[in-house]
Coordinates of C-alpha atoms in Angstrom, one line a residue:
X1 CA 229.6 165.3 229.7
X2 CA 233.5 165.6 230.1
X3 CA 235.0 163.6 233.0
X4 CA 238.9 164.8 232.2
X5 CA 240.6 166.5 235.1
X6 CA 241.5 170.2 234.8
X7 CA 244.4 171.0 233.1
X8 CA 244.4 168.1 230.6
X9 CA 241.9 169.8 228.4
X10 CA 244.5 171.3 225.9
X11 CA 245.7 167.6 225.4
X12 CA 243.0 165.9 224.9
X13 CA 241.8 168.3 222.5
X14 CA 244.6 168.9 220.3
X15 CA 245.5 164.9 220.0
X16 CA 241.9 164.6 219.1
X17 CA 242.5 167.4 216.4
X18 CA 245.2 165.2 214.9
X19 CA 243.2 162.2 214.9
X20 CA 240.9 164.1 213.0
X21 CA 243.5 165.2 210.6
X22 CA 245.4 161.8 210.3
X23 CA 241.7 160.8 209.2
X24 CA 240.5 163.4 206.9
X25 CA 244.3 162.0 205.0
X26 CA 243.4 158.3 205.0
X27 CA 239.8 159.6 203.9
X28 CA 241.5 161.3 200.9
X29 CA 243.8 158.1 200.1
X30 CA 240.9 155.8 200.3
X31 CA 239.1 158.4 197.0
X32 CA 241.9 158.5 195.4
X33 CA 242.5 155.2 195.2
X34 CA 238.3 154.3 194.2
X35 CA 238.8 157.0 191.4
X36 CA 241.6 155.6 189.7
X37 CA 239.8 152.1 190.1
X38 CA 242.5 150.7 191.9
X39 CA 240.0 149.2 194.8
X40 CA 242.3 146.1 195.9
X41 CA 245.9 147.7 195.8
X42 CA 248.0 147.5 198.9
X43 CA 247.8 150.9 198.7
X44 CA 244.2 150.8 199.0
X45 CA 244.3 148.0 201.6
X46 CA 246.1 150.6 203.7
X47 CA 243.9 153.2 203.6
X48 CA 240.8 150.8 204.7
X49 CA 242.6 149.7 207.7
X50 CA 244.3 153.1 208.6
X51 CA 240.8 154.6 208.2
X52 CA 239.5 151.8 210.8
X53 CA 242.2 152.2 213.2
X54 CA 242.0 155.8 213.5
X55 CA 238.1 155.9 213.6
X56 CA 238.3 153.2 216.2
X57 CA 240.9 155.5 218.1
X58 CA 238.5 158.6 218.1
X59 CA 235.6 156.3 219.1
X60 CA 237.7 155.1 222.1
X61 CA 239.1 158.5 223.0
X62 CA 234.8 160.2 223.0
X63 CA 234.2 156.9 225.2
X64 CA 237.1 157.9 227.6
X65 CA 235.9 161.5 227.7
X66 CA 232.6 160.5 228.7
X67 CA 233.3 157.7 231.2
X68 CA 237.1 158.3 232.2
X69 CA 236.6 158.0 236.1
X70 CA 234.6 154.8 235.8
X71 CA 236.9 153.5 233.5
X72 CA 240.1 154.6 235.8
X73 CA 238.3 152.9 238.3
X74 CA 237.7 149.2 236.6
X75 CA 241.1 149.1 234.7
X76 CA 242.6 149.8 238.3
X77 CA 240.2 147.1 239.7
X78 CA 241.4 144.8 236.8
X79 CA 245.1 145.0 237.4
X80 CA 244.7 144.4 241.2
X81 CA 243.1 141.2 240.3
X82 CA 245.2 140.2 237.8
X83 CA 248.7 141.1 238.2
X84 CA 250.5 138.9 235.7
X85 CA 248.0 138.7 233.2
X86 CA 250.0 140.1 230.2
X87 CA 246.8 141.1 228.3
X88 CA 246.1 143.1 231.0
X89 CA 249.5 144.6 230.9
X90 CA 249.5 145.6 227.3
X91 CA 246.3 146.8 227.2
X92 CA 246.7 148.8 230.2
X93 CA 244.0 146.8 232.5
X94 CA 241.2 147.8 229.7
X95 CA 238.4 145.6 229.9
X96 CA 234.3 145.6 228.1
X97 CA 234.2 148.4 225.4
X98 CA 237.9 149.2 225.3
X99 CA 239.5 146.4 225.2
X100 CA 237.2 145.3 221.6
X101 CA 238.1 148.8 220.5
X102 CA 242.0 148.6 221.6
X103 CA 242.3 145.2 219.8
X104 CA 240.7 146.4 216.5
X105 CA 243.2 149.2 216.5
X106 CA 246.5 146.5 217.1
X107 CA 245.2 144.3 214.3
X108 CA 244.9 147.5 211.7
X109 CA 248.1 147.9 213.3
X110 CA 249.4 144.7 211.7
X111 CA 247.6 144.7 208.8
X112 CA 249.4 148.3 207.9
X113 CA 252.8 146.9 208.7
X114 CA 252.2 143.8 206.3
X115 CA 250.7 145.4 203.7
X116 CA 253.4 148.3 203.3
X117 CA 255.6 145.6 203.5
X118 CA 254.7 143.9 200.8
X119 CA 253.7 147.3 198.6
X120 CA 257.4 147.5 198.7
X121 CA 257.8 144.6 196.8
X122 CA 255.4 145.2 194.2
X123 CA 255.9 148.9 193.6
X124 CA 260.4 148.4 193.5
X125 CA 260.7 145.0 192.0
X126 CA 258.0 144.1 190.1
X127 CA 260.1 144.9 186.4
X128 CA 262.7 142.5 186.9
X129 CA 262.6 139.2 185.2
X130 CA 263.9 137.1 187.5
X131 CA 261.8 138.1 189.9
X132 CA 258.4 138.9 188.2
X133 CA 257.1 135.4 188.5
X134 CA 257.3 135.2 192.5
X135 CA 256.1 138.5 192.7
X136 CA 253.3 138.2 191.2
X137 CA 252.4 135.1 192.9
X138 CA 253.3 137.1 196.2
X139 CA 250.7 139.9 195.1
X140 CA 248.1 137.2 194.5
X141 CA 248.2 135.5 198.0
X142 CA 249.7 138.8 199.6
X143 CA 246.7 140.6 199.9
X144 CA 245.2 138.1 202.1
X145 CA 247.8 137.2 204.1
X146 CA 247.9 141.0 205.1
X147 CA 244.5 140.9 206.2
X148 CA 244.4 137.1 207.6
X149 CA 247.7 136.9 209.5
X150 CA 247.5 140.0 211.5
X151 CA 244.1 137.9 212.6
X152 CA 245.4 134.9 213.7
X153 CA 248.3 136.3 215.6
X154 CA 245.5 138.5 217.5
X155 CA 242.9 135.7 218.1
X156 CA 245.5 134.2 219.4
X157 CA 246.2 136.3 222.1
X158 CA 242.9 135.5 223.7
X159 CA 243.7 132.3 224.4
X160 CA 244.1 130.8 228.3
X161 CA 247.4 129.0 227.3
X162 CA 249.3 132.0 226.0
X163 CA 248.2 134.6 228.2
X164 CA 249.8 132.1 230.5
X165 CA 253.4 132.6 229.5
X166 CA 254.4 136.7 228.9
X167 CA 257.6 136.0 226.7
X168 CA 255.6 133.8 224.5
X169 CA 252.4 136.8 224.6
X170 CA 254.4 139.2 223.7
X171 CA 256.9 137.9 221.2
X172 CA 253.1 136.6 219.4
X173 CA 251.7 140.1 219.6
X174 CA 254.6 142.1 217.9
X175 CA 255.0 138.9 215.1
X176 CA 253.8 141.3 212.3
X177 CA 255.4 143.9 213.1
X178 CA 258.5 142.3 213.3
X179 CA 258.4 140.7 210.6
X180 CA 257.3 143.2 208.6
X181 CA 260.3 145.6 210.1
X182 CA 262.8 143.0 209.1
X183 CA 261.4 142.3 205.3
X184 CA 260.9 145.9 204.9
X185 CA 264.7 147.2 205.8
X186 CA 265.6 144.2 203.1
X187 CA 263.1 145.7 200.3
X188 CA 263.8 148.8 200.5
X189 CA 267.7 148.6 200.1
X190 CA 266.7 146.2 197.1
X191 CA 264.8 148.6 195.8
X192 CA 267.0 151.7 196.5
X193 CA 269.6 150.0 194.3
X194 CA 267.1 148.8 191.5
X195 CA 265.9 152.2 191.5
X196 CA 269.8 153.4 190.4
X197 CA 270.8 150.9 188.0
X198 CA 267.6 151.8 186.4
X199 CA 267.5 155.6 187.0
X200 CA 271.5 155.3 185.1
X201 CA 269.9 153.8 181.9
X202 CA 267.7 156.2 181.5
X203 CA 270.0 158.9 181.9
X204 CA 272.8 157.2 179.4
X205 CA 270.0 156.8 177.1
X206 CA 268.2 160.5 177.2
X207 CA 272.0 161.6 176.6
X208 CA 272.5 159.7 173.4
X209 CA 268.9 160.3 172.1
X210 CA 269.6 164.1 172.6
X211 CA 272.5 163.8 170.5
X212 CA 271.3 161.7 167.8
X213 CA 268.4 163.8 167.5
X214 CA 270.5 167.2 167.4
X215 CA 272.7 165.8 164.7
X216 CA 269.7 164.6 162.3
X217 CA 267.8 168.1 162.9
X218 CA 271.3 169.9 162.3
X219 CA 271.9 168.2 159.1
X220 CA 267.8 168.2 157.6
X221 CA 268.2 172.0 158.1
X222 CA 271.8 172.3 156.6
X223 CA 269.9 170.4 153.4
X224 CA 267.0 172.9 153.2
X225 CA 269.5 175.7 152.8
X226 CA 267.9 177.2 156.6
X227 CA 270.7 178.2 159.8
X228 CA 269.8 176.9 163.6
X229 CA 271.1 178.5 166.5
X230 CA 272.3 175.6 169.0
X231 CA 270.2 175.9 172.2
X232 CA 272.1 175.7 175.7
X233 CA 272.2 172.5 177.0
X234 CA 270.6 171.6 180.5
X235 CA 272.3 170.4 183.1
X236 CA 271.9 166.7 183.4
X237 CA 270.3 165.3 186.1
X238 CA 271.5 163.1 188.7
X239 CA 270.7 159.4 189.1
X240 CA 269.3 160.1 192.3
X241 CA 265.2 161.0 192.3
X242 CA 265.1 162.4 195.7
X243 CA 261.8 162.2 195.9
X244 CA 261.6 158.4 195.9
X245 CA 263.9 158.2 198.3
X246 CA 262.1 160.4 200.5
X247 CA 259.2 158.2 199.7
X248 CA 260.1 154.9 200.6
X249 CA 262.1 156.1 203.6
X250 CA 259.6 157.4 205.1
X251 CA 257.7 154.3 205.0
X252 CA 260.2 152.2 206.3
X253 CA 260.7 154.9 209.1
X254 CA 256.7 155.0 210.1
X255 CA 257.4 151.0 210.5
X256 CA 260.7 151.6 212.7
X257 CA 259.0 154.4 214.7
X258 CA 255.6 152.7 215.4
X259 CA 257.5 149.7 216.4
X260 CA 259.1 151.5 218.7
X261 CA 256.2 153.5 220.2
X262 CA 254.4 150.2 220.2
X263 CA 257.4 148.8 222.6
X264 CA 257.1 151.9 224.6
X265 CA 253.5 152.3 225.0
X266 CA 253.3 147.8 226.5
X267 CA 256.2 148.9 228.8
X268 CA 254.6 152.2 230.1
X269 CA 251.3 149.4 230.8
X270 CA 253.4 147.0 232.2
X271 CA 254.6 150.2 234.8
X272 CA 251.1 151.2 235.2
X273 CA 250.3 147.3 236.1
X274 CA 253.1 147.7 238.8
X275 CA 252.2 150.9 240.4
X276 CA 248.5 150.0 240.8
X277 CA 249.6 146.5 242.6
X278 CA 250.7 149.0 245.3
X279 CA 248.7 151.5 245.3
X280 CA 245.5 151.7 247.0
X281 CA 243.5 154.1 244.7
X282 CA 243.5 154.7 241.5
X283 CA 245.5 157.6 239.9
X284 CA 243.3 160.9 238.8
X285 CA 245.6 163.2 237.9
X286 CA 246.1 165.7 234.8
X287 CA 249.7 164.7 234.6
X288 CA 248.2 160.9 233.9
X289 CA 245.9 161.8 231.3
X290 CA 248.4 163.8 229.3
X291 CA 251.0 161.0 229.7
X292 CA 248.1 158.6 228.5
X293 CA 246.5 160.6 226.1
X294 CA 249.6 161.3 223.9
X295 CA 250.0 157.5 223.3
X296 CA 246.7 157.5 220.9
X297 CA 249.2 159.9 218.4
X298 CA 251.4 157.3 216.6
X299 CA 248.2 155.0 216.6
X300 CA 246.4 157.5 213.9
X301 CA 249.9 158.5 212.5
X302 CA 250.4 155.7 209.6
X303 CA 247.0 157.7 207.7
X304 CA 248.7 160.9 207.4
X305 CA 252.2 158.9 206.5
X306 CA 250.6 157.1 203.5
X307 CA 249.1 160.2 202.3
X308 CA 252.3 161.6 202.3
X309 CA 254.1 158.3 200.5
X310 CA 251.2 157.1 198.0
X311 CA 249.2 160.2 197.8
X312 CA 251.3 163.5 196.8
X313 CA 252.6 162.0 193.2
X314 CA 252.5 164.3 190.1
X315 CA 249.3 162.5 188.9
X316 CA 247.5 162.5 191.9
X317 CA 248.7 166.3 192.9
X318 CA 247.0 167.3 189.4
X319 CA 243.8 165.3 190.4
X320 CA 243.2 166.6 193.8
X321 CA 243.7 169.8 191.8
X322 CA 241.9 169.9 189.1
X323 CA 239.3 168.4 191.4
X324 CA 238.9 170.8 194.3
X325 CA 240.7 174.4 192.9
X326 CA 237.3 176.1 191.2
X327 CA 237.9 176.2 187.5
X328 CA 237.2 180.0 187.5
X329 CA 240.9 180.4 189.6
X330 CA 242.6 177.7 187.8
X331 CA 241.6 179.9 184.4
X332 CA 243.1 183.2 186.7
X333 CA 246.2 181.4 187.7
X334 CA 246.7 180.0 183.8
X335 CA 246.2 183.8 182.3
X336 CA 248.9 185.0 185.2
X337 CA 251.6 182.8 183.6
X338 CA 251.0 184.1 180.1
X339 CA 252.6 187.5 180.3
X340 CA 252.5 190.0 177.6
X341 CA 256.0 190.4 175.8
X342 CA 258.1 192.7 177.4
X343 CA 258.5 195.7 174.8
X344 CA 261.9 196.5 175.5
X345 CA 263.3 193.8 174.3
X346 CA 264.4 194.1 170.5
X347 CA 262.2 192.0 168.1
X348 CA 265.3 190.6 166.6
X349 CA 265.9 189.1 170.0
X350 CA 262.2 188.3 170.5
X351 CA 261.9 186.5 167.1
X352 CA 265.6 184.7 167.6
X353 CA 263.9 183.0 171.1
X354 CA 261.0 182.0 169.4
X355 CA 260.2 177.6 168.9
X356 CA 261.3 176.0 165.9
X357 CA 258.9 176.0 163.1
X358 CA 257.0 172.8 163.3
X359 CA 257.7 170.5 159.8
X360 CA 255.1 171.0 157.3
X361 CA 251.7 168.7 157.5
X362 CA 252.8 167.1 154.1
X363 CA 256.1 165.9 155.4
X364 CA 255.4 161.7 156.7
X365 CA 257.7 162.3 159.8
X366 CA 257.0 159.5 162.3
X367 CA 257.7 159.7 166.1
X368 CA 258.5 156.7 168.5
X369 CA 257.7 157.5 172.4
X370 CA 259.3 155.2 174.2
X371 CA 258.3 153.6 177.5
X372 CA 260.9 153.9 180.0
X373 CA 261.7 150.8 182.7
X374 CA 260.9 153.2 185.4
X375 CA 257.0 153.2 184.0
X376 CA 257.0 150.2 183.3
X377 CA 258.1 149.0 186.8
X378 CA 255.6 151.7 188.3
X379 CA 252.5 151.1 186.2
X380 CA 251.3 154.4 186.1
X381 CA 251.1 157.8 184.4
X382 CA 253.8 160.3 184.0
X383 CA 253.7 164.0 183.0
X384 CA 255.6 165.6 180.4
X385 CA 258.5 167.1 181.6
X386 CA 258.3 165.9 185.2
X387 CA 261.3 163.5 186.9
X388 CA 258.9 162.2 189.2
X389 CA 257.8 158.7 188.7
X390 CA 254.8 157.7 190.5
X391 CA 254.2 155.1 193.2
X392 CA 250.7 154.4 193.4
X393 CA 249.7 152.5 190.6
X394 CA 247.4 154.2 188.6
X395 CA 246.5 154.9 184.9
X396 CA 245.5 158.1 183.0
X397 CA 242.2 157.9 181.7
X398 CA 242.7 157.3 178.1
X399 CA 244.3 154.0 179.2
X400 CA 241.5 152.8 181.1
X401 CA 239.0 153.8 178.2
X402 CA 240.8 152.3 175.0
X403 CA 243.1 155.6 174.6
X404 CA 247.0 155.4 173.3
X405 CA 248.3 157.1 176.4
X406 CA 252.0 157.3 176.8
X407 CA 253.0 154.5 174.3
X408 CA 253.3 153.4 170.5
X409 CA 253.6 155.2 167.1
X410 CA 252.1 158.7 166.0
X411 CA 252.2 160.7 163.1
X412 CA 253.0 164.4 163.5
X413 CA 249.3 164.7 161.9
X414 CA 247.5 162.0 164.7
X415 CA 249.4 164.7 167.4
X416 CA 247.8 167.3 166.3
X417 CA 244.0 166.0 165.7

């Protein structure tokens, strides 16, 4: 039965419809990242842990629902008796039930902040020489520092000594995040401007291939006696993927921002601490649970981010797709691109716009697809034609089963077959 006052209703209930979003995302991450085998990534470790903390925030929000005036009541109690406890201040006097479930959800908290820290790293820098050595030393021992760090600061905020001293309490209890604010604004300008020297080699390079390639094609036709019309050229793209960019600053921004909120939520306890030290009941109002309520938002927030970041690349679009869009409407929507020739057109025209006629079967013509630094540094798939370069490491399929994929030699023969 619902204790919440009247008037907060409309609150409650659409912060607990987020929630449920934020975890329906991190739900989707965490299959994604099982069905490209890719079980240990950071990318994965995020999705465990933003899973857990958001669970653990609906858990705490039904058991606030159910007992909110006993629970006003002890946390009330709680800071009365303890005034300058600082774990009662950042914890907003919680105590029993709460209190496990509000600490689970600050060392998911951490663990998040460390490990997209570190996915940084791996995902921007990983292709460079120099660096490829610590890196991968830093993904080894990275994982578990993620998981193991965020545990010892938080273990450590049970102990008698520093709940003693409140500097020293808090400065402990926002460690990770700090940290992993201050490596993450250094990794991601590293990356930004890894990501452009490379992004200008490929662009130098597709320019001089195109030419090479139009000149060879323009002089094996002038030898067979046949005439090629000269295509339009496209314009040329700019070093600047905007997508990536949007991706990576939007995780460092989810870092800034929960750090923030996090600094806003311990100061709005520490102000709750101070009221109730002169108060003499506690405070029942609507206007207080909305206040409270809308703090359990940014908590549940870093699922739906790193579905955003990791989860919406070409590859993984096209695999949610394939996946859950019937096959009976993908076949409708495939027909509805292939439109009957329009009949007033001339045929001239018609036959002028036609492909080139592919090489005969006989002729030994050998292709090279190259694989570009920005695969390389990524790890993962690419589609034909697209400019987006993944971020979550995965694989197509042939890969992962002894398939070619993207790299090495073919005949125009092994294309075909």
């Amino acid at each position: 039965m619902s204790q919440i006052p009247a008037g907060a209703e409309g609150t409650v209930a659409g912060v607990m419809l987020y929630c449920c979003l934020c975890l329906i995302a991190s739900l989707l991450l965490v299959w994604l990242t099982w069905t490209h085998h890719e079980r240990t990534s950071y990318v994965a470790i995020l999705s465990y842990f933003a899973t857990l903390s958001t669970t653990a925030s609906l858990v705490q929000q039904v058991y606030d629902i159910t007992r909110y005036h006993g629970l006003v009541e002890e946390q009330f109690e709680n800071r009365k008796m303890h005034p300058h406890n600082p774990e009662v201040a950042i914890a907003n006097g919680s105590v029993g039930v709460s209190l496990v479930l509000y600490y689970i959800q600050y060392y998911c908290y951490g663990v998040e902040a460390m490990a997209a820290s570190l996915a940084q790293s791996v995902y921007g820098l990983s292709s460079r020489p120099k660096l490829k050595n610590i890196l991968r030393r830093i993904n080894r021992g990275g994982k578990l520092a993620a998981i193991l760090f965020p545990l010892v600061t938080t273990l450590l905020l049970r102990v008698p000594q520093v709940q003693d001293k409140f500097v020293s309490f808090i400065l402990l209890a926002d460690l990770p995040l700090m940290l992993s604010l201050f490596f993450g604004c250094i990794l991601m300008i590293a990356i930004l401007g890894r990501y452009i020297h490379t992004k200008r080699k490929f662009v130098h390079w597709s320019h001089d291939e195109a030419s090479s390639t139009g000149h060879d094609l323009s002089a094996l036709g002038g030898g067979r006696g046949t005439a090629s019309t000269a295509r339009p050229r496209h314009k040329r793209k700019g070093i600047w993927d905007r997508w990536l960019m949007v991706r990576f600053t939007i995780a460092f921004g989810a870092l800034s921002v929960f750090e923030v909120t996090n600094t806003l939520f311990q100061l709005r306890s520490v102000t709750n601490a101070q009221d109730d030290s002169a108060a003499r009941a506690p405070d029942l109002s609507a206007e207080k649970v909305r206040g409270s309520w809308v703090f359990f938002m940014p908590g549940a927030t870093p699922g739906l981010l790193m579905f955003v970041v990791f989860g919406t690349t070409a590859p993984l679009r096209r695999h949610m797709y394939e996946t859950f869009v019937p096959r009976r409407w993908r076949r409708q929507q495939q027909e509805g691109r292939e439109s009957p020739p329009d009949p007033a057109v001339p045929l001239e025209r018609r036959w002028s716009e036609r492909a080139p006629t592919p090489p005969p079967k006989d002729w030994p013509v050998f292709v090279e697809v190259r694989r570009l630094p920005v695969q390389d540094k990524m790890g993962g798939s690419r589609r034909p034609g697209s400019d987006e370069a993944p971020i979550l490491a995965v694989k197509r399929h042939e890969e992962r089963h002894g398939g070619r994929g993207w790299g090495g030699k073919h005949t125009c023969n092994d294309r075909r077959a």
